[in-house]
Tab-separated table of C-alpha atoms and ligand atoms in Angstrom:
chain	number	residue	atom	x	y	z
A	146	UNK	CA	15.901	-18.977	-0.265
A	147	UNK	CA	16.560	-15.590	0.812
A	148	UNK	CA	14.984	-14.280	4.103
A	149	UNK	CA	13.189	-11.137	2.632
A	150	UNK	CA	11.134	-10.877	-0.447
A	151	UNK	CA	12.083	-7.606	-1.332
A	152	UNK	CA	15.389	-5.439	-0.112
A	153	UNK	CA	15.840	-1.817	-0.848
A	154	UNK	CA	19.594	-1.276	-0.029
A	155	UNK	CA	21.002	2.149	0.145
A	156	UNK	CA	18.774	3.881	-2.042
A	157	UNK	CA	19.146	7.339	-3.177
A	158	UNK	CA	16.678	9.682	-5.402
A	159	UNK	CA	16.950	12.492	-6.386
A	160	UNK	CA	13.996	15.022	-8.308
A	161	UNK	CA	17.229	17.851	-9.223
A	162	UNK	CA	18.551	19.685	-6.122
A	163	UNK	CA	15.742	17.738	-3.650
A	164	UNK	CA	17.261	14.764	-2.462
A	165	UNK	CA	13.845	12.693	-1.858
A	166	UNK	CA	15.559	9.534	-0.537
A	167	UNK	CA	19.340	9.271	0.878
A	168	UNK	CA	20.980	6.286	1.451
A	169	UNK	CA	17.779	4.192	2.633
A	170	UNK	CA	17.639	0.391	3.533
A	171	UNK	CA	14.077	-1.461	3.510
A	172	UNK	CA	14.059	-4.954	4.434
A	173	UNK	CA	10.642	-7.589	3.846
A	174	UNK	CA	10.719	-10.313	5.616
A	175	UNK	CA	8.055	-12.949	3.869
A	176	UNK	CA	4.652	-13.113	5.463
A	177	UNK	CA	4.931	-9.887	7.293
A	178	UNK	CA	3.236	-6.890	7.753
A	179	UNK	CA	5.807	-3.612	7.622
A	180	UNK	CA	5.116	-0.751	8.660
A	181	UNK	CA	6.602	2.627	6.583
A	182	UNK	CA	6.286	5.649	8.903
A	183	UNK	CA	7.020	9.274	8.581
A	184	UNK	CA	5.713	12.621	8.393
A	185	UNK	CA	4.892	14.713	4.911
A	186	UNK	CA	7.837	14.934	2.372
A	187	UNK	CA	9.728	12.043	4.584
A	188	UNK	CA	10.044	10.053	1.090
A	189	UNK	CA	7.346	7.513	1.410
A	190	UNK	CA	5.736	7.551	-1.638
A	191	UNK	CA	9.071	8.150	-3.381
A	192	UNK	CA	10.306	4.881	-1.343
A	193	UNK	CA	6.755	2.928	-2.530
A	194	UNK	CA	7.259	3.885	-6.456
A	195	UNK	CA	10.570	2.676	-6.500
A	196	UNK	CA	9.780	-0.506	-5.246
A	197	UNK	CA	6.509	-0.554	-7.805
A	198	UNK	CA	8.800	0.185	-10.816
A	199	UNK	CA	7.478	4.058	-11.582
A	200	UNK	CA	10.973	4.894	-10.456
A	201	UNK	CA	14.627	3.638	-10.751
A	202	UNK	CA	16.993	4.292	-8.033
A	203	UNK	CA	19.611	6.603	-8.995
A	204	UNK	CA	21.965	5.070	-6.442
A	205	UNK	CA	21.601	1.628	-4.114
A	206	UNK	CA	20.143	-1.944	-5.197
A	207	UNK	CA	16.783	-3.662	-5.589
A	208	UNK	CA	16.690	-7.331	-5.159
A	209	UNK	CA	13.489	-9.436	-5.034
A	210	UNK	CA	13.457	-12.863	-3.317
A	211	UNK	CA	17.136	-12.026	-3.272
A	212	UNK	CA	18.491	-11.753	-6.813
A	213	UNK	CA	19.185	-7.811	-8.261
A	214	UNK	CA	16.083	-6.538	-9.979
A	215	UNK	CA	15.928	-3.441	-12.404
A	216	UNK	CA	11.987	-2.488	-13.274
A	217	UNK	CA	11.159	-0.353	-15.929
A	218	UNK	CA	7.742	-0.196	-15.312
A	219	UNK	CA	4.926	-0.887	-12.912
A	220	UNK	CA	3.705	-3.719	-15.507
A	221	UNK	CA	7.636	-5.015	-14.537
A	222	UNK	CA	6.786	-5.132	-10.775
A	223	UNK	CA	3.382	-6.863	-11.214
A	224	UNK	CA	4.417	-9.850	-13.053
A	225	UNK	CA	7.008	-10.482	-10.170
A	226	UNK	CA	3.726	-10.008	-7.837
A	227	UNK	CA	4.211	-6.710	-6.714
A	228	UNK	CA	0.713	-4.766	-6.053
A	229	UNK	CA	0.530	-1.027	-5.365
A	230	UNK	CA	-2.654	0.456	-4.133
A	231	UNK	CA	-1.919	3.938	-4.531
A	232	UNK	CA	-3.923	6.682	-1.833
A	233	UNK	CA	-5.643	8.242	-5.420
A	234	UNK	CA	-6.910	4.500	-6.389
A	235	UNK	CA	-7.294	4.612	-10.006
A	236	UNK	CA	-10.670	3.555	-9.772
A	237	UNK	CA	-13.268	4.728	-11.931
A	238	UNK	CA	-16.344	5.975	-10.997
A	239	UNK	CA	-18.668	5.783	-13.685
A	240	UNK	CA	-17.935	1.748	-13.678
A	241	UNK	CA	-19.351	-1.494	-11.722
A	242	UNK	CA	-18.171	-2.245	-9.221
A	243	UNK	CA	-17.480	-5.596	-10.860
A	244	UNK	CA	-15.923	-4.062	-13.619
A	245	UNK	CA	-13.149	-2.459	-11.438
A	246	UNK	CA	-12.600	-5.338	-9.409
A	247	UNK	CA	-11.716	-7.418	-13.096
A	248	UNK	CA	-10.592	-3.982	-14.767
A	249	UNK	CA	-9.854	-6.131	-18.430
A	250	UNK	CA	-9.674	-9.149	-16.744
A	251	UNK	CA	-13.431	-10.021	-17.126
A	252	UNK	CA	-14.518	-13.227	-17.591
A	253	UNK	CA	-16.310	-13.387	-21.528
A	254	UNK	CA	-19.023	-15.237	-23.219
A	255	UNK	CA	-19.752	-15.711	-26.676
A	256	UNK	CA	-22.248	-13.640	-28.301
A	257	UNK	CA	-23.925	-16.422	-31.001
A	258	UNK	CA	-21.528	-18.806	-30.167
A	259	UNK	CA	-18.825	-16.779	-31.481
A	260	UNK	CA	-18.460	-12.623	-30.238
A	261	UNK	CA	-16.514	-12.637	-27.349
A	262	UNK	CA	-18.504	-10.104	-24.803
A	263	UNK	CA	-18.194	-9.619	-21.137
A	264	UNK	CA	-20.305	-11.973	-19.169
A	265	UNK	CA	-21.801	-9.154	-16.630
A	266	UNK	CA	-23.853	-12.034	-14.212
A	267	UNK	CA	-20.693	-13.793	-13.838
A	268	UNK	CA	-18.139	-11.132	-13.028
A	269	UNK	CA	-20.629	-9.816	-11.115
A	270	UNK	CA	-21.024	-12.964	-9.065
A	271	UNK	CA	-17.554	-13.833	-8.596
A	272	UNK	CA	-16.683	-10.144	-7.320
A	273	UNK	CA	-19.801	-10.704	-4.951
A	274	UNK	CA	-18.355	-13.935	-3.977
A	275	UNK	CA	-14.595	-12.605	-3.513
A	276	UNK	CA	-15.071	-9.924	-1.802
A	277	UNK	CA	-17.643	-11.612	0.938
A	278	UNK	CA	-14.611	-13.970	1.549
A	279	UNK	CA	-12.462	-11.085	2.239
A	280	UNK	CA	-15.615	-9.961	4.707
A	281	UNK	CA	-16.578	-6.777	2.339
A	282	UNK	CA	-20.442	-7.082	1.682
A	283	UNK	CA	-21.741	-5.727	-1.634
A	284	UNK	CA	-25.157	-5.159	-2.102
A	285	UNK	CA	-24.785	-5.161	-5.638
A	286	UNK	CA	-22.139	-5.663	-7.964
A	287	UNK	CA	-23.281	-4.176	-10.517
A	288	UNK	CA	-23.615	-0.583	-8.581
A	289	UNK	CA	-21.061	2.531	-10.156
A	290	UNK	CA	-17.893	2.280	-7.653
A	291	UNK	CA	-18.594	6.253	-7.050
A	292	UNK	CA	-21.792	5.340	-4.563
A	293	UNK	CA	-18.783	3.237	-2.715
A	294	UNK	CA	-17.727	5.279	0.539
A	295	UNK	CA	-13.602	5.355	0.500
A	296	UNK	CA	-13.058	2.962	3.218
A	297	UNK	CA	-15.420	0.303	0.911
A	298	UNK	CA	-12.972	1.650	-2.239
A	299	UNK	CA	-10.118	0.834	-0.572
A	300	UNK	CA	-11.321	-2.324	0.430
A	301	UNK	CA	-11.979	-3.159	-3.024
A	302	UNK	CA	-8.743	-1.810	-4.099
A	303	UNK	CA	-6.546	-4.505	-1.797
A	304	UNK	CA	-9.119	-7.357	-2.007
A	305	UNK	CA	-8.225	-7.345	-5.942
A	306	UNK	CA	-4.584	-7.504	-5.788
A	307	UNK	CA	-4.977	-10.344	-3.439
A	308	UNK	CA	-7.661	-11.765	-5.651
A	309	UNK	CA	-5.104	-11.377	-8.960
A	310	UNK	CA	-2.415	-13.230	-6.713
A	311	UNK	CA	-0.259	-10.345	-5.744
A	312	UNK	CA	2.682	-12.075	-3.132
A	313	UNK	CA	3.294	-8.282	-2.014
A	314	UNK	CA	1.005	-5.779	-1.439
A	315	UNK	CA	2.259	-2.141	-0.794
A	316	UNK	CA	-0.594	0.672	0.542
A	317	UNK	CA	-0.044	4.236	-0.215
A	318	UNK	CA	-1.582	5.550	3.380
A	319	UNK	CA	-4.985	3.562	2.804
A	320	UNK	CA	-6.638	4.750	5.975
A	321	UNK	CA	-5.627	8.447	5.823
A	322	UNK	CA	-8.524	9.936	4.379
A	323	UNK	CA	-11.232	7.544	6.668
A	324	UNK	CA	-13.226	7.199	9.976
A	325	UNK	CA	-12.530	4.866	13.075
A	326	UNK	CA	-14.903	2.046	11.539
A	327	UNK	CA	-13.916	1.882	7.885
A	328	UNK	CA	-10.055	2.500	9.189
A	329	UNK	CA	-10.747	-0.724	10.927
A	330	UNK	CA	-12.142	-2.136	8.314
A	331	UNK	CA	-9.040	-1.509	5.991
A	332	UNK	CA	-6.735	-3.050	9.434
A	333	UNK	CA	-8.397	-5.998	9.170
A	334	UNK	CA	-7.952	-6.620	5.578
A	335	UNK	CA	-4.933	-6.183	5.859
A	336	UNK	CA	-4.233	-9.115	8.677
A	337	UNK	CA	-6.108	-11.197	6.204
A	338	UNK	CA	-3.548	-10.644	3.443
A	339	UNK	CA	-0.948	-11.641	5.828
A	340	UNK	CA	-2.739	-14.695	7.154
A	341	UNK	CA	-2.807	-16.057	2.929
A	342	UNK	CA	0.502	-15.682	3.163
A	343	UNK	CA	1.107	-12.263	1.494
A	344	UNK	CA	3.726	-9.652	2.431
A	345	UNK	CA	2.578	-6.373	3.390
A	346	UNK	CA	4.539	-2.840	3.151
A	347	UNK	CA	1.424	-0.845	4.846
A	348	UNK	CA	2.714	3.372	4.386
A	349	UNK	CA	0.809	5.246	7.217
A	350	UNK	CA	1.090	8.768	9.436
A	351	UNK	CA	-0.580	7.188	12.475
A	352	UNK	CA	1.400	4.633	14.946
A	353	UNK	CA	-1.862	3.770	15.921
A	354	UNK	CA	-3.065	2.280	13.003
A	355	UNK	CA	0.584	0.691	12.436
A	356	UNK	CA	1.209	-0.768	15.484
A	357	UNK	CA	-2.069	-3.162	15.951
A	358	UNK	CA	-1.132	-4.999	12.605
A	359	UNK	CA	2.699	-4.322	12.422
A	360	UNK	CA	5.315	-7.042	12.649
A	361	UNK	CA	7.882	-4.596	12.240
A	362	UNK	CA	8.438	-0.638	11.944
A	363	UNK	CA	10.876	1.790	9.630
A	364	UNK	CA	10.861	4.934	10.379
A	365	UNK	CA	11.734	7.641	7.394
A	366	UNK	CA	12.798	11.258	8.395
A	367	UNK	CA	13.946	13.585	5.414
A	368	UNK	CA	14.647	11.025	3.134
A	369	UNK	CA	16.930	9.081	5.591
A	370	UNK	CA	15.738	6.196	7.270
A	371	UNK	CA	16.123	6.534	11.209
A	372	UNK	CA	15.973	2.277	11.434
A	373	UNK	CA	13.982	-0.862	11.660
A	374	UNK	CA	12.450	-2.162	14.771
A	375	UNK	CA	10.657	-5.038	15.461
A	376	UNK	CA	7.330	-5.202	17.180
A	377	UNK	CA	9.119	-6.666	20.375
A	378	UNK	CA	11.586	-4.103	20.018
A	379	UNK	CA	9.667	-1.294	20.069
A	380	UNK	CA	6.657	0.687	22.484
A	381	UNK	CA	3.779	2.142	20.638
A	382	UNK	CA	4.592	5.054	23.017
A	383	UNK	CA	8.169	4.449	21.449
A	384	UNK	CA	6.885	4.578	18.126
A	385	UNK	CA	4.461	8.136	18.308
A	386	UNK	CA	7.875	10.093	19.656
A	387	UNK	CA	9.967	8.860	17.156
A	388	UNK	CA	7.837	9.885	14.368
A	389	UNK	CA	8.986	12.972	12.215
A	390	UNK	CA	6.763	15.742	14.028
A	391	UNK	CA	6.263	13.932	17.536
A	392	UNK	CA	9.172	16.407	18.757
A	393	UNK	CA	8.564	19.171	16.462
A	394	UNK	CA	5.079	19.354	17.211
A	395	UNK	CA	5.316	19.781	20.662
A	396	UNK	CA	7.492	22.828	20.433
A	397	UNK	CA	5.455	24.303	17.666
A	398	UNK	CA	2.810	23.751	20.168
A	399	UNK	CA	4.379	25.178	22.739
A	400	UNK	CA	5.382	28.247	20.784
A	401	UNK	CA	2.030	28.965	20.213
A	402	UNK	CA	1.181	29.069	23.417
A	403	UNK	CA	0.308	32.833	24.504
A	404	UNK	CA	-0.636	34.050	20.958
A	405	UNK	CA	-3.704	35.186	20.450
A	406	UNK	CA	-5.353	35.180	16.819
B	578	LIG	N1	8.331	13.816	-9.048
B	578	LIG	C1	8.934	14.640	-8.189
B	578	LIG	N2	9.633	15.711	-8.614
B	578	LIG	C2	10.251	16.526	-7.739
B	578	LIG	N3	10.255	16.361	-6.411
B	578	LIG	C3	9.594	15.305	-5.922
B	578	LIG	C4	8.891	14.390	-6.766
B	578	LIG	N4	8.313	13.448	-6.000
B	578	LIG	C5	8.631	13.744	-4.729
B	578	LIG	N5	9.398	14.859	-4.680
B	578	LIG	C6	9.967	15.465	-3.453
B	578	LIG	O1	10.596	14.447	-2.718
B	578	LIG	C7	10.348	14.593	-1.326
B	578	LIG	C8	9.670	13.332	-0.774
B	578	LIG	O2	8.333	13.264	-1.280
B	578	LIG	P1	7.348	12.045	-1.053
B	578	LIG	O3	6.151	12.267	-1.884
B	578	LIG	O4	8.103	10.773	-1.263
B	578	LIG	O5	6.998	12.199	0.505
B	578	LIG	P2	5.930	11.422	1.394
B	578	LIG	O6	6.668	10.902	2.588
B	578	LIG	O7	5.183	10.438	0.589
B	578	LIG	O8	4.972	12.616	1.858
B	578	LIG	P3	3.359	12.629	2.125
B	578	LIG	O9	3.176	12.093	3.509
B	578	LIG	O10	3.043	14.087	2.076
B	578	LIG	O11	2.692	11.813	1.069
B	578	LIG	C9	9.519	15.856	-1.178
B	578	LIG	O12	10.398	16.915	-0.893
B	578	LIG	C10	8.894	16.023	-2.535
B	578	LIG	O13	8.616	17.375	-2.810
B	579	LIG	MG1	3.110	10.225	0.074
């Protein structure tokens, strides 16, 4: 059995003239959490949708579990256990939250003995149940997912691809748009998902949300990959002036210095 579950070798994209991704490797190694780092435009989400069949490569391979994959679609990548939670969701907010956890998975009952209907009290239940295991408490399942803060949404969001027996989970920047507490909260689900055994690609801005959970770190800079480093191998100090920006940053700083707006 091949080390990695997934390999991205030399991959190229390109949108026309932008070249989005040049030449990139990606490497998951089963069980572990990796972190994909890099500042706006780097190629990250580019990177992600390739690996969750929206895109094909136009240059490089895919393998999963070592043998050459070609997915045509995102249904493609979930039936070989592939789970995206993108940063926009795709919840909706006008249903349960039980409802989005089974989203046309829902267990059914029969009307008369013979109309299949949803069976609300028991999807309710079991998303009550689930996602207590995975330490998210909800009140009530049966509440619309828009009264859910973002950090409880994205909670949601993973705790159902591990639920539906996803063996790779891939997060689109899950804790960019939340607090301290509810980043922590999203953290910690994902150390769960490694501890059942699932691999993680976790897509962030901030080293110090990657480097608590990350087993190892790849580092994309204008759609070129600057390498792979293993926790061991690596400083979180390391890390924050590697990142895109970390260098730029300080001299845009510093050339603001002395203007006054
Ligand atoms: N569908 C598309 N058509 C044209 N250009 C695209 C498309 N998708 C991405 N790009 C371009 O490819 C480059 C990489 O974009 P990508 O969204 O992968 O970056 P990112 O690292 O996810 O950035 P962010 O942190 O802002 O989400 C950018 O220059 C972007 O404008
Ligand atoms: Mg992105």
């Amino acid at each position: 059995m091949s080390d990695y579950i997934l390999q991205l070798e030399d991959i190229s994209k390109f949108f026309g003239p932008v070249i989005a991704l040049n030449g990139v490797t990606l490497r998951l190694k089963r069980g572990e959490v990796h972190c994909l780092l890099g500042d706006n435009g780097a190629g990250k989400s580019t990177l992600i949708k390739t690996l969750a069949g929206v895109h094909l490569a136009d240059k490089g391979q895919y393998l999963v579990n070592g043998a050459p994959v070609r997915f045509r679609s995102p249904r493609d990548a979930l039936d070989a256990g592939i789970a995206t939670v993108y940063q926009d969701l795709a919840l909706v907010p006008l249903m349960s939250v039980a409802r989005n956890f089974f989203m046309g998975r829902e267990p059914v009952r029969k009307l008369f003995g013979v109309l299949p209907v949803m069976d609300h009290a028991s999807a309710e239940a079991i998303a009550t149940e689930k996602l207590g295991e995975m330490g998210i408490r909800v009140r009530n399942a049966g509440q619309m997912i828009g009264t859910m803060s973002g950090g409880e949404k994205q909670c949601l969001a993973i705790a159902r691809a591990i639920h539906f027996g996803a063996q790779v989970l891939i997060l689109d920047e899950p804790t960019a748009a939340l607090g301290v507490k509810q980043s922590a909260n999203v953290l910690k689900l994902i150390l769960k998902a490694r501890q059942r055994g699932i691999s993680v690609i976790f897509i962030t801005h901030n080293a110090n949300h990657a480097y608590p959970v990350g087993d190892s770190f790849t580092l994309l800079n204008r759609g070129k990959s600057l390498g792979t480093y293993a926790k061991a191998d690596i400083s979180k100090e390391a890390l924050l002036d590697m990142m895109a920006g970390g260098a730029e940053m300080k001299t845009l700083m510093e050339d603001l210095e002395g203007v006054t707006i």
